[in-house]
Short mmCIF file of C-alpha atoms in Angstrom, two decimals:
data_model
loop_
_atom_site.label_atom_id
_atom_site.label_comp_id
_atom_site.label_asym_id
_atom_site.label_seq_id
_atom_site.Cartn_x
_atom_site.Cartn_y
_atom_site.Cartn_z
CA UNK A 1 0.00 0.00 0.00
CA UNK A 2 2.87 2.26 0.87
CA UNK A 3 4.35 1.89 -2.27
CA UNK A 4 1.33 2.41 -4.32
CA UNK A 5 0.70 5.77 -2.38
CA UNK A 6 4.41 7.01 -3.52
CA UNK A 7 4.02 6.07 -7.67
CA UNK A 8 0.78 8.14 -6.69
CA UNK A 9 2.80 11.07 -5.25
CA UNK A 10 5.58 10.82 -7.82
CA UNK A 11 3.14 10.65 -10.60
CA UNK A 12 1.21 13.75 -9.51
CA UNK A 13 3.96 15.81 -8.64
CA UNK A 14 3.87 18.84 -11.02
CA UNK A 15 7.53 18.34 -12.40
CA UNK A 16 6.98 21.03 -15.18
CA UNK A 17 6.23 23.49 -12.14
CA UNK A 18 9.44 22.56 -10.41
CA UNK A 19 11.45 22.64 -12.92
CA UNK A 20 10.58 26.14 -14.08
CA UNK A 21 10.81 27.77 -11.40
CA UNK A 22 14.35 26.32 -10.93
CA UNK A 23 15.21 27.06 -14.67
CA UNK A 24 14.07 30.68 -13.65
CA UNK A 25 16.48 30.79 -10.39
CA UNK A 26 18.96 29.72 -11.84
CA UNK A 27 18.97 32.20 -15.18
CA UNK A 28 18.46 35.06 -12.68
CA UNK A 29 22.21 33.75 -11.12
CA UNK A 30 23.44 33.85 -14.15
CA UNK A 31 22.45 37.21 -14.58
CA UNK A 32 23.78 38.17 -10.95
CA UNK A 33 27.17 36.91 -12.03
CA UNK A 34 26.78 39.43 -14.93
CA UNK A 35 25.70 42.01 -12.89
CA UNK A 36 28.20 41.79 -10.62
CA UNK A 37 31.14 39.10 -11.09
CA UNK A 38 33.72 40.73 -8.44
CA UNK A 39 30.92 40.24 -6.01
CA UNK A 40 29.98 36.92 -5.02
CA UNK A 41 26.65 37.23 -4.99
CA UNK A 42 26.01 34.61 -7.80
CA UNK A 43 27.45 32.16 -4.71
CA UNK A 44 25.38 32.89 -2.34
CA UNK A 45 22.38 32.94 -4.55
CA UNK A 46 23.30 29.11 -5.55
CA UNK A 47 23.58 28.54 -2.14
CA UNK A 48 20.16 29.93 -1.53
CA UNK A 49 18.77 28.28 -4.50
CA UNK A 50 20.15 24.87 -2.31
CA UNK A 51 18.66 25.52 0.36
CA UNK A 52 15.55 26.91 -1.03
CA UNK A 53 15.34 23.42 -3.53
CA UNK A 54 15.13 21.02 -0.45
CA UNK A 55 12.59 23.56 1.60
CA UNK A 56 10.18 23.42 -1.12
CA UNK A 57 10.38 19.82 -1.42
CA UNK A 58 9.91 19.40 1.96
CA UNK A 59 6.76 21.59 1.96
CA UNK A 60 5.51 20.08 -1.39
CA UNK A 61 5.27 16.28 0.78
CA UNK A 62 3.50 17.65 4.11
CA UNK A 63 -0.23 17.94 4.09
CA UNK A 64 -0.28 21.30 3.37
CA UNK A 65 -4.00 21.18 5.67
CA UNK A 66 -1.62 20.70 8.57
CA UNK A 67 0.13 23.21 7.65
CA UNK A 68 -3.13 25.73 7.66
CA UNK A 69 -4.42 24.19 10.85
CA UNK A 70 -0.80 25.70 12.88
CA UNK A 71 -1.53 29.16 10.08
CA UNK A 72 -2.24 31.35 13.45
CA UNK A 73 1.15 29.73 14.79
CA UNK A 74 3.22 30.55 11.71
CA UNK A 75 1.57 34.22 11.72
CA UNK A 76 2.45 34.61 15.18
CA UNK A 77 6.13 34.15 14.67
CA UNK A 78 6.30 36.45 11.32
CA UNK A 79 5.03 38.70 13.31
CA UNK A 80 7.30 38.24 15.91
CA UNK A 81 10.15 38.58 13.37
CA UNK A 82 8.68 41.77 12.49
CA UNK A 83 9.26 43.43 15.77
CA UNK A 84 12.26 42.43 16.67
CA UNK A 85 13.56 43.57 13.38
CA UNK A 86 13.06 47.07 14.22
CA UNK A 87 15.11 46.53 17.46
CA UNK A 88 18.68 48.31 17.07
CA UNK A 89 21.50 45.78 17.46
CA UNK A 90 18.97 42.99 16.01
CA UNK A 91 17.55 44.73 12.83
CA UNK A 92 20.54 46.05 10.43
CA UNK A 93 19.90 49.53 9.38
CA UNK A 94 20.67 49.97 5.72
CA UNK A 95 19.73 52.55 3.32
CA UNK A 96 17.68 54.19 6.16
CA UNK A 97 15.49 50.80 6.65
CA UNK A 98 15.38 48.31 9.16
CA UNK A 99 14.58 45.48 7.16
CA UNK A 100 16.96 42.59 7.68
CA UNK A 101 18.76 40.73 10.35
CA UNK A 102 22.21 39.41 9.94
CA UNK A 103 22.75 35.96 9.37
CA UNK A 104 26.24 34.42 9.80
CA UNK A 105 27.48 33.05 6.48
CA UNK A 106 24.25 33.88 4.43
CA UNK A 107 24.55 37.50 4.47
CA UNK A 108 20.90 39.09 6.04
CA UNK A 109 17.54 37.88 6.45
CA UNK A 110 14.50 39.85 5.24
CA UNK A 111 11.44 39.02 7.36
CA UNK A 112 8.78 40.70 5.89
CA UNK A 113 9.73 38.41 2.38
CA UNK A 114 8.82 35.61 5.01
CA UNK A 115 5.83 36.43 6.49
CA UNK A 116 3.76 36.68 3.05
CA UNK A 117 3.74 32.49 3.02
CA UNK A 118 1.81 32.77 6.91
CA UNK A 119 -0.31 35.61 5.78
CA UNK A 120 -1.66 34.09 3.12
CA UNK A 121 -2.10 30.85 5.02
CA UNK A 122 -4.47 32.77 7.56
CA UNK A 123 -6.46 34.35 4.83
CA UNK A 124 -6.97 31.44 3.15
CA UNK A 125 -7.88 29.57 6.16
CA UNK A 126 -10.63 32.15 7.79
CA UNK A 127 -11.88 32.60 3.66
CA UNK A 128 -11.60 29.15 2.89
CA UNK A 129 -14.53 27.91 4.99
CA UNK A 130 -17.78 27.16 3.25
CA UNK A 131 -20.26 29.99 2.74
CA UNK A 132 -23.85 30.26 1.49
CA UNK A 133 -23.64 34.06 0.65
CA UNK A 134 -21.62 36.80 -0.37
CA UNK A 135 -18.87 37.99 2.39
CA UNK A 136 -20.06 40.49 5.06
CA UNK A 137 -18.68 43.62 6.02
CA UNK A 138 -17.61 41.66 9.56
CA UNK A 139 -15.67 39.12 7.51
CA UNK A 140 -13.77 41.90 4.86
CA UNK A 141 -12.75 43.43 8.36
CA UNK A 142 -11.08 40.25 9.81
CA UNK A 143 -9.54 40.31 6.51
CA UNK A 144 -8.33 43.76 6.76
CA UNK A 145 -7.18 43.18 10.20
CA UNK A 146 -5.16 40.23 9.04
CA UNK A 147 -3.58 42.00 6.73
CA UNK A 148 -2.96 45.23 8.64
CA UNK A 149 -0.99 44.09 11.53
CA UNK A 150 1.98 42.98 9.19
CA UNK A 151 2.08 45.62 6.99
CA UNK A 152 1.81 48.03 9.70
CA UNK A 153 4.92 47.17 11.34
CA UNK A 154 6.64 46.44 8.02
CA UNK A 155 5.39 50.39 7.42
CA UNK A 156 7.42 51.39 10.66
CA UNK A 157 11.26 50.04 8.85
CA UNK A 158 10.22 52.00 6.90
CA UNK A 159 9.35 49.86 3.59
CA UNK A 160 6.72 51.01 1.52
CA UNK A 161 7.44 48.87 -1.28
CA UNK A 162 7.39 45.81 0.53
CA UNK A 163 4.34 46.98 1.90
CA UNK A 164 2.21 47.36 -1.28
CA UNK A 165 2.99 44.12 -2.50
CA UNK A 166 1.01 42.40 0.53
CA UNK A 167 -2.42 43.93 -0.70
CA UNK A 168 -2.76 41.72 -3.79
CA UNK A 169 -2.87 39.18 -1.33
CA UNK A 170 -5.87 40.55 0.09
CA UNK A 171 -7.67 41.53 -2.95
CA UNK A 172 -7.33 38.12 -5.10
CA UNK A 173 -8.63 36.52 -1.31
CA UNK A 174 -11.72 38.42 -1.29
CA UNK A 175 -12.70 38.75 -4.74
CA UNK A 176 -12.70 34.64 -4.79
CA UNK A 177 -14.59 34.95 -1.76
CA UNK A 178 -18.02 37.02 -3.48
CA UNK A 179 -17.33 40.06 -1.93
CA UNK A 180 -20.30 42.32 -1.89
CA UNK A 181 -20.10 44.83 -4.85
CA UNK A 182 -20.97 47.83 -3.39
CA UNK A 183 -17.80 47.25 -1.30
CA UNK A 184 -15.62 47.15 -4.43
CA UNK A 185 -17.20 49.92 -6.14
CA UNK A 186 -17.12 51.98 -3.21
CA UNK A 187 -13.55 51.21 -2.26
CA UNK A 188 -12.84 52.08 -6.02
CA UNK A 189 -14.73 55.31 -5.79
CA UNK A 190 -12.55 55.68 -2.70
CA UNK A 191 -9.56 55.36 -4.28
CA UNK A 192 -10.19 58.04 -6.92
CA UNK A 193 -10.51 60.44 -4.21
CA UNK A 194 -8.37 59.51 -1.90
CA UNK A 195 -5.16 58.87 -3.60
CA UNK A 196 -4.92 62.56 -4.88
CA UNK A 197 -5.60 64.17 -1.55
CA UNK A 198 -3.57 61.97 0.18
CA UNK A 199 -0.65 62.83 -2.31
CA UNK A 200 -1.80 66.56 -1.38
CA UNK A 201 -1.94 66.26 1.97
CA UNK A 202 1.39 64.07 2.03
CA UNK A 203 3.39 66.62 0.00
CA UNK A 204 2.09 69.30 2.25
CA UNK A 205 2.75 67.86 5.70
CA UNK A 206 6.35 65.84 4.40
CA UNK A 207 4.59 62.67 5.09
CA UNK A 208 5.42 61.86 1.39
CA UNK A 209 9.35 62.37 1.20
CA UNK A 210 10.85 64.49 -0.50
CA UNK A 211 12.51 61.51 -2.64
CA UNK A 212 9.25 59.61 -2.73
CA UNK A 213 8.43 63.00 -4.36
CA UNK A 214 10.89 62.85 -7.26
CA UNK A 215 10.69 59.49 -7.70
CA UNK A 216 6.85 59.86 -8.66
CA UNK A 217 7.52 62.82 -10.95
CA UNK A 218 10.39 60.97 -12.77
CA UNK A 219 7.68 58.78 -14.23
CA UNK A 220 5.16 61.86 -14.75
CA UNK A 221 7.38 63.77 -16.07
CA UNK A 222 10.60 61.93 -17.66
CA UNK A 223 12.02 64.75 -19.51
CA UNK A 224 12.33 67.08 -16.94
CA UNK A 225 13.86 64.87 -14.69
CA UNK A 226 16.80 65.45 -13.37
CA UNK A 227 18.75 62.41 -14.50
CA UNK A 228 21.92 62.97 -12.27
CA UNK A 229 19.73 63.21 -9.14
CA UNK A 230 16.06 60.93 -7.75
CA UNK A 231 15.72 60.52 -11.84
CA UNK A 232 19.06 58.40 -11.71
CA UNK A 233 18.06 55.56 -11.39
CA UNK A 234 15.31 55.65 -13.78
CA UNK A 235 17.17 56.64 -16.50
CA UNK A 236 20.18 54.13 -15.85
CA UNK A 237 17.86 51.61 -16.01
CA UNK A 238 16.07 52.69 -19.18
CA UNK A 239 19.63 53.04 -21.14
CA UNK A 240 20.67 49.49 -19.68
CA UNK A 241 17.92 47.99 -21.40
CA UNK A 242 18.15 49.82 -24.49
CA UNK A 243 21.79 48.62 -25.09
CA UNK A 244 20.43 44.93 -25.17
CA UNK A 245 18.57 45.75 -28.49
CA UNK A 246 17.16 42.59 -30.03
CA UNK A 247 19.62 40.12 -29.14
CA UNK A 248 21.99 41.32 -26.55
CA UNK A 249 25.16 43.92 -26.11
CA UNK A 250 27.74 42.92 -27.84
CA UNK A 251 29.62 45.24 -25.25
CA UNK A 252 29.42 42.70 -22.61
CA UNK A 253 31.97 42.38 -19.45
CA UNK A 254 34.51 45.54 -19.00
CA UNK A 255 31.55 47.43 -20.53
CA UNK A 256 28.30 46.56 -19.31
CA UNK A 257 26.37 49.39 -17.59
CA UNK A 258 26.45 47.26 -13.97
CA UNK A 259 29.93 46.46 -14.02
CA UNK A 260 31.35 50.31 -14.74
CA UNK A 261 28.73 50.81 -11.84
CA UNK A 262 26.47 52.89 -13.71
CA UNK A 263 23.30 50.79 -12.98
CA UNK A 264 22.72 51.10 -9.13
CA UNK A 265 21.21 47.68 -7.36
CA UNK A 266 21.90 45.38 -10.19
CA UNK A 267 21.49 42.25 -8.92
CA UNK A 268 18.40 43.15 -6.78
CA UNK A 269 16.19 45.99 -8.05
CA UNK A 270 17.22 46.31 -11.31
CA UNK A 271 17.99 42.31 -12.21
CA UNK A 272 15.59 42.40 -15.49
CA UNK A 273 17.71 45.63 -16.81
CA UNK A 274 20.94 43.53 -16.57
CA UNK A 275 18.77 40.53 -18.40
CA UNK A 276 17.97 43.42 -20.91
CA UNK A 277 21.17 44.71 -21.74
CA UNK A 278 22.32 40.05 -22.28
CA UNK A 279 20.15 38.69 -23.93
CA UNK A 280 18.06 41.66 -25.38
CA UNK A 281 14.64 41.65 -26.51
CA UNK A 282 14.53 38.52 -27.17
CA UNK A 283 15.66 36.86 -24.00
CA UNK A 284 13.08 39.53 -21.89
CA UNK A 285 10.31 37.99 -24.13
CA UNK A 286 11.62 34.20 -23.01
CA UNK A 287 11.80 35.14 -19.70
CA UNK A 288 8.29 36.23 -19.58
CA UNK A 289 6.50 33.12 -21.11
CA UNK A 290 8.52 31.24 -18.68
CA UNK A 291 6.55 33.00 -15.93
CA UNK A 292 3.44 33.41 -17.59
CA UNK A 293 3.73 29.42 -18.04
CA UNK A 294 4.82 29.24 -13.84
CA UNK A 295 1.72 31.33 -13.40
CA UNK A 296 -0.35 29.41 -15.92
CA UNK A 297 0.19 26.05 -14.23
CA UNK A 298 -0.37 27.63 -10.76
CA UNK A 299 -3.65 28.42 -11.72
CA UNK A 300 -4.32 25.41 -13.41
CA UNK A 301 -3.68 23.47 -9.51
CA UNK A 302 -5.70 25.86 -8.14
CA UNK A 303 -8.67 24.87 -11.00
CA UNK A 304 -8.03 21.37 -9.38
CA UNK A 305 -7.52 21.95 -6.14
CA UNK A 306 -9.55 19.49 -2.90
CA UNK A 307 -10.69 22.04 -1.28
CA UNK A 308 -11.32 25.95 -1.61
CA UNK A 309 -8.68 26.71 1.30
CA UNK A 310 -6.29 25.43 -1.07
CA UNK A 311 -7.39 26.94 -3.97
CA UNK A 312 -7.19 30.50 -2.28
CA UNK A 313 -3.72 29.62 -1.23
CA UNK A 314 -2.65 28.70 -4.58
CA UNK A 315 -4.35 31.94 -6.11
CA UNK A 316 -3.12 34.38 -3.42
CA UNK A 317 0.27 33.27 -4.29
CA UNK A 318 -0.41 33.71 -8.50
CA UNK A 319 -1.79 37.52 -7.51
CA UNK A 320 1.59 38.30 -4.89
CA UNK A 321 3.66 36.96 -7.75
CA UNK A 322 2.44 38.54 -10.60
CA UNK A 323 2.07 41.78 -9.26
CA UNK A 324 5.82 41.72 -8.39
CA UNK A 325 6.57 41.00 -11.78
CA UNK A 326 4.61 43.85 -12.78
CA UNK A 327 6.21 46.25 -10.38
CA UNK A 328 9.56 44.93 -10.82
CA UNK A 329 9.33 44.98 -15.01
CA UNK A 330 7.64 48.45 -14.80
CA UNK A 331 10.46 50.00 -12.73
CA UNK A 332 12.89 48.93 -15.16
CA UNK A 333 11.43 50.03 -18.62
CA UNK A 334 10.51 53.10 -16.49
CA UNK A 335 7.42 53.20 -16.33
CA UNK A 336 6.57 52.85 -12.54
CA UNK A 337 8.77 54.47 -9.54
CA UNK A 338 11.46 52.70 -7.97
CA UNK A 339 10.05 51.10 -4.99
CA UNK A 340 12.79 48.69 -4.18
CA UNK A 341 10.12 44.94 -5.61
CA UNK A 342 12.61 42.22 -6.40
CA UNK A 343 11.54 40.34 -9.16
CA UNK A 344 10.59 36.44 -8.21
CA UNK A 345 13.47 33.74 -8.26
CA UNK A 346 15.26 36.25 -10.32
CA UNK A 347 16.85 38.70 -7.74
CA UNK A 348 19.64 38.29 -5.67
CA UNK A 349 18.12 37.48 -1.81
CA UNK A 350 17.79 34.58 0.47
CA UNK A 351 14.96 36.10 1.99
CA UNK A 352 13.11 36.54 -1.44
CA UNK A 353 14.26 32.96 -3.02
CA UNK A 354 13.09 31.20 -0.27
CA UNK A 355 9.62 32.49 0.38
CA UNK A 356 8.50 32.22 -2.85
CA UNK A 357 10.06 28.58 -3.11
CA UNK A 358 7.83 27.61 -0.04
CA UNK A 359 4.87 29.15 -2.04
CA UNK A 360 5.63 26.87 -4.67
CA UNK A 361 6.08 24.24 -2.48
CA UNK A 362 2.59 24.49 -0.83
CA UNK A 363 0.65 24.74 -4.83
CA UNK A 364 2.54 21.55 -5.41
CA UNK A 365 1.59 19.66 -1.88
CA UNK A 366 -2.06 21.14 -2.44
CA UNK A 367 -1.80 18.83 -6.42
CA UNK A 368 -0.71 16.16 -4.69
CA UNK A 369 -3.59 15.61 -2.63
CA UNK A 370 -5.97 17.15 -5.03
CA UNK A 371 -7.64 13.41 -4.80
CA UNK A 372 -7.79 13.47 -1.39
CA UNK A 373 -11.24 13.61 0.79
#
């Protein structure tokens, strides 16, 4: 019997998923060691990518319904990790945040990448029950308050763009979940309103930075930008990928915009410029079917999914994903401000590899057991 139950879970296990999203990883360290060769961060990616490999498998053959019954467990600690973060002498201060905490040999740790996996796990487990009608205003508030309590203290590093990519989460959550309409028109109407004054009153009271500022008017207004100041890193990023051309700079090495330090954040921020400027038009194009095919056949569990707790995990996941890649894309071509999004299994980060290899890990334990009562 035990043997017949693992052809069963080698059978279903999505190897096309896997495999991709390692294909992906390990094209994004190739284009680290591009970025930044006298570096070393190409190693530790690998060694991230190790680590990450055996952490999804592990999480790909546990009941991932176990896993959601400890959800309020797992939250707990993220949250946990999120205050002690901002502690001086535990959180490392860099660039003005207090994102990451030093880990010996690995470089630093980036909770709030963490902490997605266990929020989504608690949305999809209050959500995930059966219902009989459309969500009430009681339940979009526990969902709200879910939400809220990590991105407030993730708000306090301060990291705004880590923040905003937690409310996908949210949205794809409840709109799975029939919210009530009026609630979506209304926060729509909302938003119309809201996000002018609140630029008005932010600009006003210095809420909104004075770089935030810049950064914002960079996209609104790109040829009066000053390119040697906030504009910078815009318009590195836009020349980086314009040197790829169709196929690739032939001006590769000594030359490349990274290595003569021109781009700033290479490996990180800015990873699809570098894949611009290699493997041009062309390999951008690749790159993107290869994650509209990893998003494709997440979707495609989720269709097939036991039980709708699982298929809200597997979708929360496709929404946090593929808004990244929209942020992350956008920022490079120049087209959205730099908010500091690393762009899935691509950029250089433990913290970022690894989460988002347990994500993967849970849509493939959820197929496994997608015959499962």
């Amino acid at each position: 019997m035990a043997a017949i139950l693992e052809k069963r879970k080698l059978r279903d296990f999505d190897w096309l998923l896997t495999l991709l999203a390692l294909a992906i990883a390990l094209f994004g360290t190739w284009m680290i060691y591009y970025a930044q060769p006298d570096q070393g961060y190409w190693r530790k990616q690998l060694l991230g990518l190790g680590v990450s490999a055996l952490v999804m498998l592990g999480v790909a053959f546990t009941d991932y319904r176990k896993l959601i019954h400890i959800a309020p467990a797992f939250y707990a600690f993220g949250l946990f990790l999120l205050i002690i973060v901002l502690i001086p002498g535990i959180g490392l201060k860099i660039n003005g945040q207090r994102c990451w905490i030093g880990v010996p040999g690995l470089g630093q740790f980036q909770p709030s990448e963490f902490v997605k996996i266990p929020t989504v796990l608690m949305l999809a487990r209050y959500f995930g029950r059966q219902r009989a009608h459309t969500l009430t205003v009681k339940d979009t508030l526990v969902g709200l308050g879910i939400l809220a309590l990590p991105v407030g203290l993730i708000l306090l590093e301060p990291d705004s763009g880590q923040a905003l990519t937690y409310f996908p989460l949210l949205a794809v959550v409840l709109f799975l979940s029939s919210v009530r309409m009026w609630l979506v028109l209304a926060t729509l109407v909302l938003s119309v309103v809201m996000v002018p004054a609140g630029w008005y009153v932010g600009t006003k009271t210095g809420a909104i930075k004075p770089y935030q500022q810049e950064r914002i008017n960079v996209i609104l207004d790109p040829e009066n930008a000053d390119r040697r100041g906030f504009g910078y890193h815009t318009w590195q990023s836009i020349v980086t990928v314009g040197k790829g051309r169709l196929t690739g700079s032939v001006s590769k090495g000594d030359a490349s915009q990274s290595k003569l330090k021109f781009l700033p954040e290479p490996h990180t921020d800015f990873i699809f410029a570098v894949t611009a400027e290699n493997t041009g038009f062309i390999g951008c194009v690749l790159l993107l079917l290869a994650y509209a095919v990893l998003l494709t056949k997440l979707i495609h569990g989720a269709r097939r999914a036991p039980d709708r707790t699982g298929m809200l995990v597997i979708m929360a996941i496709v929404g946090g994903l593929g808004f990244q890649i929209f942020i992350n894309v956008g920022m490079a071509l120049g087209m959205l401000p730099v908010i500091g999004v690393p762009l899935p299994l691509m950029s250089a980060g433990l913290s970022a590899i690894l989460a988002t290899s347990v994500a993967i890990g849970f849509a493939i334990s959820i197929r496994l057991r997608r015959f499962v009562n």
